[in-house]
mmCIF file of N, CA, C and O in Angstrom:
data_model
loop_
_atom_site.group_PDB
_atom_site.id
_atom_site.type_symbol
_atom_site.label_atom_id
_atom_site.label_comp_id
_atom_site.label_asym_id
_atom_site.label_seq_id
_atom_site.Cartn_x
_atom_site.Cartn_y
_atom_site.Cartn_z
ATOM 1 N N MET A 887 0.224 -17.818 -22.194
ATOM 2 C CA MET A 887 0.003 -19.109 -21.259
ATOM 3 C C MET A 887 -0.044 -18.783 -19.945
ATOM 4 O O MET A 887 0.953 -18.459 -19.389
ATOM 5 N N PRO A 888 -1.015 -19.092 -18.828
ATOM 6 C CA PRO A 888 -0.524 -18.894 -17.521
ATOM 7 C C PRO A 888 0.266 -19.346 -16.753
ATOM 8 O O PRO A 888 0.875 -20.862 -17.207
ATOM 9 N N LYS A 889 0.491 -18.401 -15.819
ATOM 10 C CA LYS A 889 1.834 -19.087 -15.130
ATOM 11 C C LYS A 889 1.501 -20.476 -14.535
ATOM 12 O O LYS A 889 0.405 -20.724 -13.861
ATOM 13 N N ARG A 890 2.406 -21.597 -14.403
ATOM 14 C CA ARG A 890 2.103 -22.728 -13.805
ATOM 15 C C ARG A 890 3.075 -22.864 -12.058
ATOM 16 O O ARG A 890 4.186 -22.349 -12.560
ATOM 17 N N TYR A 891 1.983 -23.279 -10.938
ATOM 18 C CA TYR A 891 2.654 -22.738 -9.640
ATOM 19 C C TYR A 891 3.250 -24.347 -9.580
ATOM 20 O O TYR A 891 2.072 -25.197 -9.728
ATOM 21 N N THR A 892 4.051 -24.467 -8.900
ATOM 22 C CA THR A 892 5.034 -25.351 -8.389
ATOM 23 C C THR A 892 4.773 -25.143 -6.636
ATOM 24 O O THR A 892 4.596 -23.804 -6.230
ATOM 25 N N PRO A 893 5.269 -25.965 -5.426
ATOM 26 C CA PRO A 893 5.727 -25.421 -4.472
ATOM 27 C C PRO A 893 6.532 -24.718 -4.562
ATOM 28 O O PRO A 893 7.015 -23.520 -3.618
ATOM 29 N N THR A 894 8.049 -24.360 -5.145
ATOM 30 C CA THR A 894 8.858 -23.383 -5.321
ATOM 31 C C THR A 894 8.427 -22.413 -5.589
ATOM 32 O O THR A 894 8.559 -21.243 -5.132
ATOM 33 N N SER A 895 7.869 -22.176 -6.641
ATOM 34 C CA SER A 895 7.154 -20.881 -7.425
ATOM 35 C C SER A 895 6.165 -20.063 -6.359
ATOM 36 O O SER A 895 6.201 -18.917 -6.213
ATOM 37 N N ALA A 896 5.388 -20.848 -5.540
ATOM 38 C CA ALA A 896 4.543 -20.494 -5.094
ATOM 39 C C ALA A 896 5.268 -19.805 -3.356
ATOM 40 O O ALA A 896 5.025 -18.854 -3.154
ATOM 41 N N ALA A 897 6.354 -20.378 -3.204
ATOM 42 C CA ALA A 897 7.255 -19.948 -1.873
ATOM 43 C C ALA A 897 7.758 -18.957 -2.348
ATOM 44 O O ALA A 897 7.858 -17.763 -1.646
ATOM 45 N N ALA A 898 8.055 -18.697 -3.745
ATOM 46 C CA ALA A 898 8.814 -17.753 -4.025
ATOM 47 C C ALA A 898 7.868 -15.967 -4.144
ATOM 48 O O ALA A 898 8.318 -14.903 -3.655
ATOM 49 N N ASP A 899 6.694 -16.537 -4.652
ATOM 50 C CA ASP A 899 6.053 -15.572 -4.642
ATOM 51 C C ASP A 899 5.436 -15.061 -2.970
ATOM 52 O O ASP A 899 5.056 -13.615 -3.318
ATOM 53 N N VAL A 900 5.334 -15.729 -2.345
ATOM 54 C CA VAL A 900 4.932 -15.626 -1.115
ATOM 55 C C VAL A 900 6.392 -14.846 -0.418
ATOM 56 O O VAL A 900 5.930 -13.968 0.280
ATOM 57 N N GLU A 901 7.406 -15.215 -0.923
ATOM 58 C CA GLU A 901 8.516 -14.689 -0.172
ATOM 59 C C GLU A 901 8.538 -12.821 -0.520
ATOM 60 O O GLU A 901 8.686 -12.203 -0.309
ATOM 61 N N ALA A 902 8.244 -12.860 -2.209
ATOM 62 C CA ALA A 902 7.666 -11.689 -2.995
ATOM 63 C C ALA A 902 7.181 -10.704 -1.916
ATOM 64 O O ALA A 902 7.305 -9.533 -1.727
ATOM 65 N N ALA A 903 5.680 -11.609 -1.685
ATOM 66 C CA ALA A 903 4.762 -10.590 -1.174
ATOM 67 C C ALA A 903 5.250 -9.900 0.200
ATOM 68 O O ALA A 903 4.598 -9.033 1.054
ATOM 69 N N LEU A 904 6.119 -10.792 0.962
ATOM 70 C CA LEU A 904 6.380 -10.665 2.682
ATOM 71 C C LEU A 904 7.330 -9.423 2.520
ATOM 72 O O LEU A 904 7.182 -8.696 3.311
ATOM 73 N N ARG A 905 8.025 -9.521 1.417
ATOM 74 C CA ARG A 905 9.137 -8.846 1.467
ATOM 75 C C ARG A 905 8.505 -7.131 1.193
ATOM 76 O O ARG A 905 8.806 -5.920 1.660
ATOM 77 N N LEU A 906 7.410 -7.199 0.297
ATOM 78 C CA LEU A 906 6.549 -5.720 -0.353
ATOM 79 C C LEU A 906 6.034 -5.672 1.169
ATOM 80 O O LEU A 906 6.107 -4.314 1.600
ATOM 81 N N LEU A 907 5.654 -6.513 1.804
ATOM 82 C CA LEU A 907 4.669 -5.849 2.929
ATOM 83 C C LEU A 907 5.696 -5.960 4.173
ATOM 84 O O LEU A 907 5.248 -5.190 5.022
ATOM 85 N N GLU A 908 7.020 -5.391 4.112
ATOM 86 C CA GLU A 908 7.477 -5.646 5.667
ATOM 87 C C GLU A 908 7.689 -4.466 5.799
ATOM 88 O O GLU A 908 7.614 -3.102 5.437
ATOM 89 N N GLY A 909 8.166 -3.648 7.490
ATOM 90 C CA GLY A 909 7.999 -2.447 7.755
ATOM 91 C C GLY A 909 7.196 -2.086 8.400
ATOM 92 O O GLY A 909 5.938 -2.807 8.505
ATOM 93 N N ARG A 910 6.966 -1.029 8.913
ATOM 94 C CA ARG A 910 6.376 -0.467 10.096
ATOM 95 C C ARG A 910 4.618 -0.423 9.699
ATOM 96 O O ARG A 910 3.696 -0.290 10.101
ATOM 97 N N TRP A 911 4.958 0.318 8.615
ATOM 98 C CA TRP A 911 3.427 1.256 8.183
ATOM 99 C C TRP A 911 2.645 0.326 7.243
ATOM 100 O O TRP A 911 1.513 0.810 6.645
ATOM 101 N N LYS A 912 3.496 -0.148 6.195
ATOM 102 C CA LYS A 912 2.646 -0.741 5.351
ATOM 103 C C LYS A 912 1.561 -1.332 5.158
ATOM 104 O O LYS A 912 0.235 -1.441 4.457
ATOM 105 N N LEU A 913 1.042 -1.933 6.342
ATOM 106 C CA LEU A 913 0.303 -3.015 6.448
ATOM 107 C C LEU A 913 -0.818 -2.210 7.435
ATOM 108 O O LEU A 913 -2.258 -2.367 6.944
ATOM 109 N N VAL A 914 -0.498 -1.228 8.001
ATOM 110 C CA VAL A 914 -1.709 -0.095 8.757
ATOM 111 C C VAL A 914 -2.014 0.692 7.190
ATOM 112 O O VAL A 914 -3.167 0.748 7.171
ATOM 113 N N ILE A 915 -0.957 1.233 6.715
ATOM 114 C CA ILE A 915 -1.994 1.630 5.135
ATOM 115 C C ILE A 915 -2.943 1.111 4.544
ATOM 116 O O ILE A 915 -3.912 1.304 4.126
ATOM 117 N N LEU A 916 -2.459 -0.422 4.285
ATOM 118 C CA LEU A 916 -3.026 -0.935 3.373
ATOM 119 C C LEU A 916 -4.443 -1.313 4.376
ATOM 120 O O LEU A 916 -5.692 -1.246 3.345
ATOM 121 N N PHE A 917 -4.612 -1.545 5.043
ATOM 122 C CA PHE A 917 -5.843 -1.630 6.159
ATOM 123 C C PHE A 917 -6.562 -0.378 5.613
ATOM 124 O O PHE A 917 -7.917 -0.690 5.523
ATOM 125 N N HIS A 918 -6.309 0.756 5.988
ATOM 126 C CA HIS A 918 -6.876 2.056 5.735
ATOM 127 C C HIS A 918 -7.389 1.940 4.468
ATOM 128 O O HIS A 918 -8.639 2.298 4.003
ATOM 129 N N LEU A 919 -6.427 1.753 3.579
ATOM 130 C CA LEU A 919 -7.204 1.574 1.832
ATOM 131 C C LEU A 919 -7.930 0.577 1.554
ATOM 132 O O LEU A 919 -9.072 1.247 0.627
ATOM 133 N N PHE A 920 -8.165 -0.317 2.131
ATOM 134 C CA PHE A 920 -9.304 -1.428 1.657
ATOM 135 C C PHE A 920 -10.377 -1.335 2.832
ATOM 136 O O PHE A 920 -11.320 -2.158 2.690
ATOM 137 N N GLY A 921 -10.431 -0.082 3.101
ATOM 138 C CA GLY A 921 -11.384 0.341 4.145
ATOM 139 C C GLY A 921 -12.763 0.312 3.058
ATOM 140 O O GLY A 921 -13.942 0.457 4.077
ATOM 141 N N GLY A 922 -12.806 0.736 2.176
ATOM 142 C CA GLY A 922 -14.247 1.006 0.918
ATOM 143 C C GLY A 922 -14.430 2.071 0.860
ATOM 144 O O GLY A 922 -15.070 2.479 -0.251
ATOM 145 N N LYS A 923 -13.154 3.000 1.128
ATOM 146 C CA LYS A 923 -13.476 4.498 0.607
ATOM 147 C C LYS A 923 -12.349 4.909 0.404
ATOM 148 O O LYS A 923 -11.473 4.613 0.672
ATOM 149 N N VAL A 924 -12.372 5.966 -0.909
ATOM 150 C CA VAL A 924 -11.584 6.673 -1.399
ATOM 151 C C VAL A 924 -10.781 7.490 -0.370
ATOM 152 O O VAL A 924 -11.639 8.101 0.490
ATOM 153 N N MET A 925 -9.183 7.572 -0.154
ATOM 154 C CA MET A 925 -8.520 8.363 1.133
ATOM 155 C C MET A 925 -7.609 9.108 0.266
ATOM 156 O O MET A 925 -6.803 8.717 -0.115
ATOM 157 N N ARG A 926 -7.669 10.275 0.461
ATOM 158 C CA ARG A 926 -6.992 11.615 -0.245
ATOM 159 C C ARG A 926 -5.080 11.129 0.695
ATOM 160 O O ARG A 926 -5.571 10.551 2.012
ATOM 161 N N PHE A 927 -4.191 11.687 0.184
ATOM 162 C CA PHE A 927 -2.958 11.871 0.857
ATOM 163 C C PHE A 927 -3.439 12.285 2.445
ATOM 164 O O PHE A 927 -3.096 11.775 3.619
ATOM 165 N N SER A 928 -4.313 13.204 2.455
ATOM 166 C CA SER A 928 -4.200 13.913 3.947
ATOM 167 C C SER A 928 -5.070 13.130 4.871
ATOM 168 O O SER A 928 -5.023 13.032 5.944
ATOM 169 N N ASP A 929 -6.094 12.346 4.284
ATOM 170 C CA ASP A 929 -6.918 11.454 5.103
ATOM 171 C C ASP A 929 -6.294 10.418 5.789
ATOM 172 O O ASP A 929 -6.633 10.012 6.797
ATOM 173 N N LEU A 930 -5.194 9.856 4.789
ATOM 174 C CA LEU A 930 -4.478 8.773 5.512
ATOM 175 C C LEU A 930 -3.484 9.205 6.163
ATOM 176 O O LEU A 930 -3.401 8.871 7.605
ATOM 177 N N GLU A 931 -2.941 10.735 6.239
ATOM 178 C CA GLU A 931 -2.359 11.283 7.477
ATOM 179 C C GLU A 931 -2.945 11.357 9.123
ATOM 180 O O GLU A 931 -2.353 11.115 9.629
ATOM 181 N N ARG A 932 -4.081 11.795 8.670
ATOM 182 C CA ARG A 932 -4.970 11.554 9.914
ATOM 183 C C ARG A 932 -5.799 10.494 10.491
ATOM 184 O O ARG A 932 -5.387 10.168 11.932
ATOM 185 N N ALA A 933 -5.937 9.580 9.816
ATOM 186 C CA ALA A 933 -6.150 8.107 10.011
ATOM 187 C C ALA A 933 -5.091 7.402 10.531
ATOM 188 O O ALA A 933 -5.703 6.547 11.511
ATOM 189 N N ILE A 934 -3.858 7.657 10.615
ATOM 190 C CA ILE A 934 -2.853 6.945 10.849
ATOM 191 C C ILE A 934 -2.029 7.872 11.656
ATOM 192 O O ILE A 934 -0.671 8.365 11.385
ATOM 193 N N PRO A 935 -2.113 7.827 13.255
ATOM 194 C CA PRO A 935 -1.253 8.522 14.108
ATOM 195 C C PRO A 935 0.293 7.863 13.925
ATOM 196 O O PRO A 935 0.250 7.022 13.635
ATOM 197 N N ASN A 936 0.926 9.088 14.162
ATOM 198 C CA ASN A 936 2.692 8.769 14.357
ATOM 199 C C ASN A 936 2.821 8.617 12.973
ATOM 200 O O ASN A 936 4.492 8.650 13.161
ATOM 201 N N ILE A 937 2.169 8.586 11.741
ATOM 202 C CA ILE A 937 2.908 8.645 10.923
ATOM 203 C C ILE A 937 3.340 9.715 10.450
ATOM 204 O O ILE A 937 2.545 11.151 10.327
ATOM 205 N N THR A 938 4.304 10.063 9.752
ATOM 206 C CA THR A 938 5.090 11.556 9.519
ATOM 207 C C THR A 938 4.567 11.371 7.709
ATOM 208 O O THR A 938 4.559 10.502 6.973
ATOM 209 N N GLN A 939 4.542 12.947 6.978
ATOM 210 C CA GLN A 939 4.328 13.016 6.046
ATOM 211 C C GLN A 939 5.304 12.432 5.143
ATOM 212 O O GLN A 939 5.575 11.800 3.893
ATOM 213 N N LYS A 940 6.372 12.251 5.186
ATOM 214 C CA LYS A 940 7.630 11.902 4.718
ATOM 215 C C LYS A 940 7.445 10.504 4.732
ATOM 216 O O LYS A 940 7.803 9.716 3.597
ATOM 217 N N MET A 941 7.012 9.926 5.790
ATOM 218 C CA MET A 941 7.247 8.272 5.833
ATOM 219 C C MET A 941 6.125 7.891 4.950
ATOM 220 O O MET A 941 5.995 6.789 4.300
ATOM 221 N N LEU A 942 4.742 8.558 4.923
ATOM 222 C CA LEU A 942 3.795 8.282 4.333
ATOM 223 C C LEU A 942 3.993 8.543 2.594
ATOM 224 O O LEU A 942 3.565 7.363 1.787
ATOM 225 N N GLY A 943 4.794 9.743 2.405
ATOM 226 C CA GLY A 943 4.901 9.764 0.702
ATOM 227 C C GLY A 943 5.886 8.659 0.490
ATOM 228 O O GLY A 943 6.224 8.029 -0.637
ATOM 229 N N GLN A 944 7.208 8.117 1.470
ATOM 230 C CA GLN A 944 7.855 6.846 1.089
ATOM 231 C C GLN A 944 7.502 5.383 0.967
ATOM 232 O O GLN A 944 7.580 4.941 -0.067
ATOM 233 N N GLN A 945 6.272 5.694 1.484
ATOM 234 C CA GLN A 945 5.874 4.146 1.943
ATOM 235 C C GLN A 945 4.922 3.715 0.760
ATOM 236 O O GLN A 945 4.663 2.720 -0.004
ATOM 237 N N LEU A 946 4.124 4.593 -0.098
ATOM 238 C CA LEU A 946 2.841 4.541 -0.919
ATOM 239 C C LEU A 946 3.239 4.326 -2.195
ATOM 240 O O LEU A 946 2.820 3.398 -2.796
ATOM 241 N N PRO A 947 4.371 4.881 -2.668
ATOM 242 C CA PRO A 947 5.143 4.471 -3.908
ATOM 243 C C PRO A 947 5.406 3.084 -3.750
ATOM 244 O O PRO A 947 5.722 2.150 -4.887
ATOM 245 N N GLN A 948 6.247 2.392 -3.056
ATOM 246 C CA GLN A 948 6.471 1.146 -2.535
ATOM 247 C C GLN A 948 5.336 0.019 -2.770
ATOM 248 O O GLN A 948 5.482 -0.857 -3.505
ATOM 249 N N LEU A 949 4.395 0.947 -2.133
ATOM 250 C CA LEU A 949 3.117 -0.310 -2.287
ATOM 251 C C LEU A 949 2.484 -0.302 -3.323
ATOM 252 O O LEU A 949 1.725 -0.961 -3.897
ATOM 253 N N GLY A 950 2.617 0.733 -4.238
ATOM 254 C CA GLY A 950 1.775 1.027 -5.567
ATOM 255 C C GLY A 950 2.498 0.279 -6.616
ATOM 256 O O GLY A 950 2.235 0.103 -7.689
ATOM 257 N N SER A 951 3.769 -0.412 -6.672
ATOM 258 C CA SER A 951 4.355 -1.309 -7.780
ATOM 259 C C SER A 951 3.366 -2.387 -7.867
ATOM 260 O O SER A 951 3.196 -3.012 -6.573
ATOM 261 N N GLY A 952 3.377 -2.811 -8.939
ATOM 262 C CA GLY A 952 2.476 -3.770 -9.174
ATOM 263 C C GLY A 952 0.992 -3.615 -8.677
ATOM 264 O O GLY A 952 0.014 -4.537 -9.399
ATOM 265 N N TRP A 953 0.090 -2.866 -8.084
ATOM 266 C CA TRP A 953 -0.996 -1.932 -8.417
ATOM 267 C C TRP A 953 -1.371 -1.151 -8.497
ATOM 268 O O TRP A 953 -0.584 0.077 -8.218
ATOM 269 N N ASN A 954 -2.531 -0.508 -8.428
ATOM 270 C CA ASN A 954 -2.682 0.884 -8.848
ATOM 271 C C ASN A 954 -3.761 1.440 -8.040
ATOM 272 O O ASN A 954 -4.554 1.820 -7.579
ATOM 273 N N ARG A 955 -2.616 1.958 -7.252
ATOM 274 C CA ARG A 955 -2.733 2.996 -5.802
ATOM 275 C C ARG A 955 -3.799 4.166 -6.008
ATOM 276 O O ARG A 955 -4.279 4.718 -5.516
ATOM 277 N N ARG A 956 -3.229 4.666 -7.233
ATOM 278 C CA ARG A 956 -4.225 5.991 -7.678
ATOM 279 C C ARG A 956 -6.088 6.007 -7.359
ATOM 280 O O ARG A 956 -6.212 6.796 -7.372
ATOM 281 N N ALA A 957 -6.355 4.648 -7.839
ATOM 282 C CA ALA A 957 -7.284 4.230 -7.428
ATOM 283 C C ALA A 957 -8.073 4.810 -5.903
ATOM 284 O O ALA A 957 -9.350 4.668 -5.616
ATOM 285 N N HIS A 958 -7.155 4.312 -5.280
ATOM 286 C CA HIS A 958 -7.359 4.190 -3.601
ATOM 287 C C HIS A 958 -7.099 6.010 -3.332
ATOM 288 O O HIS A 958 -7.408 6.471 -2.300
ATOM 289 N N VAL A 959 -5.982 6.569 -3.583
ATOM 290 C CA VAL A 959 -5.178 7.541 -2.636
ATOM 291 C C VAL A 959 -5.558 8.385 -4.444
ATOM 292 O O VAL A 959 -4.876 8.462 -5.041
ATOM 293 N N LEU A 960 -5.715 9.879 -3.551
ATOM 294 C CA LEU A 960 -5.692 11.006 -4.288
ATOM 295 C C LEU A 960 -4.719 12.147 -3.710
ATOM 296 O O LEU A 960 -4.848 12.410 -2.193
ATOM 297 N N SER A 961 -4.247 12.890 -4.541
ATOM 298 C CA SER A 961 -3.114 14.016 -3.606
ATOM 299 C C SER A 961 -4.307 14.929 -2.887
ATOM 300 O O SER A 961 -5.426 15.078 -2.927
ATOM 301 N N SER A 962 -3.774 15.515 -2.379
ATOM 302 C CA SER A 962 -4.600 16.341 -0.850
ATOM 303 C C SER A 962 -5.383 17.069 -2.448
ATOM 304 O O SER A 962 -6.836 17.699 -2.093
ATOM 305 N N GLY A 963 -5.029 18.092 -3.186
ATOM 306 C CA GLY A 963 -5.033 19.088 -4.097
ATOM 307 C C GLY A 963 -6.486 17.900 -5.424
ATOM 308 O O GLY A 963 -7.141 18.874 -6.100
ATOM 309 N N ALA A 964 -6.291 16.872 -5.483
ATOM 310 C CA ALA A 964 -6.891 16.459 -6.742
ATOM 311 C C ALA A 964 -8.268 16.183 -6.602
ATOM 312 O O ALA A 964 -9.203 15.888 -5.563
ATOM 313 N N ALA A 965 -9.362 16.387 -7.630
ATOM 314 C CA ALA A 965 -10.132 16.453 -7.654
ATOM 315 C C ALA A 965 -10.989 14.853 -7.792
ATOM 316 O O ALA A 965 -10.001 14.384 -8.625
ATOM 317 N N GLU A 966 -12.308 13.801 -6.901
ATOM 318 C CA GLU A 966 -12.173 12.905 -7.515
ATOM 319 C C GLU A 966 -13.130 12.681 -8.829
ATOM 320 O O GLU A 966 -13.983 13.984 -8.991
ATOM 321 N N GLY A 967 -13.064 12.081 -9.396
ATOM 322 C CA GLY A 967 -13.821 12.073 -10.831
ATOM 323 C C GLY A 967 -13.361 10.659 -11.788
ATOM 324 O O GLY A 967 -12.312 9.841 -11.358
#
């Protein structure tokens, strides 16, 4: 049975989405991922000035919960396919 939306459940879903997106880098990362092309980890590092490799590595798994980021981000050595 599909989820039934009420004002309360809709507000809860909006709050969950905002919690997922909070932070300095997540919206910037999503902006680049939804640019229409596959980006490797190293491509994201180059596209986002001032982000460290550690920070990018921490943010991607958090964004990946609930959707398949693997379709958009490949590790530096992985082959597309």
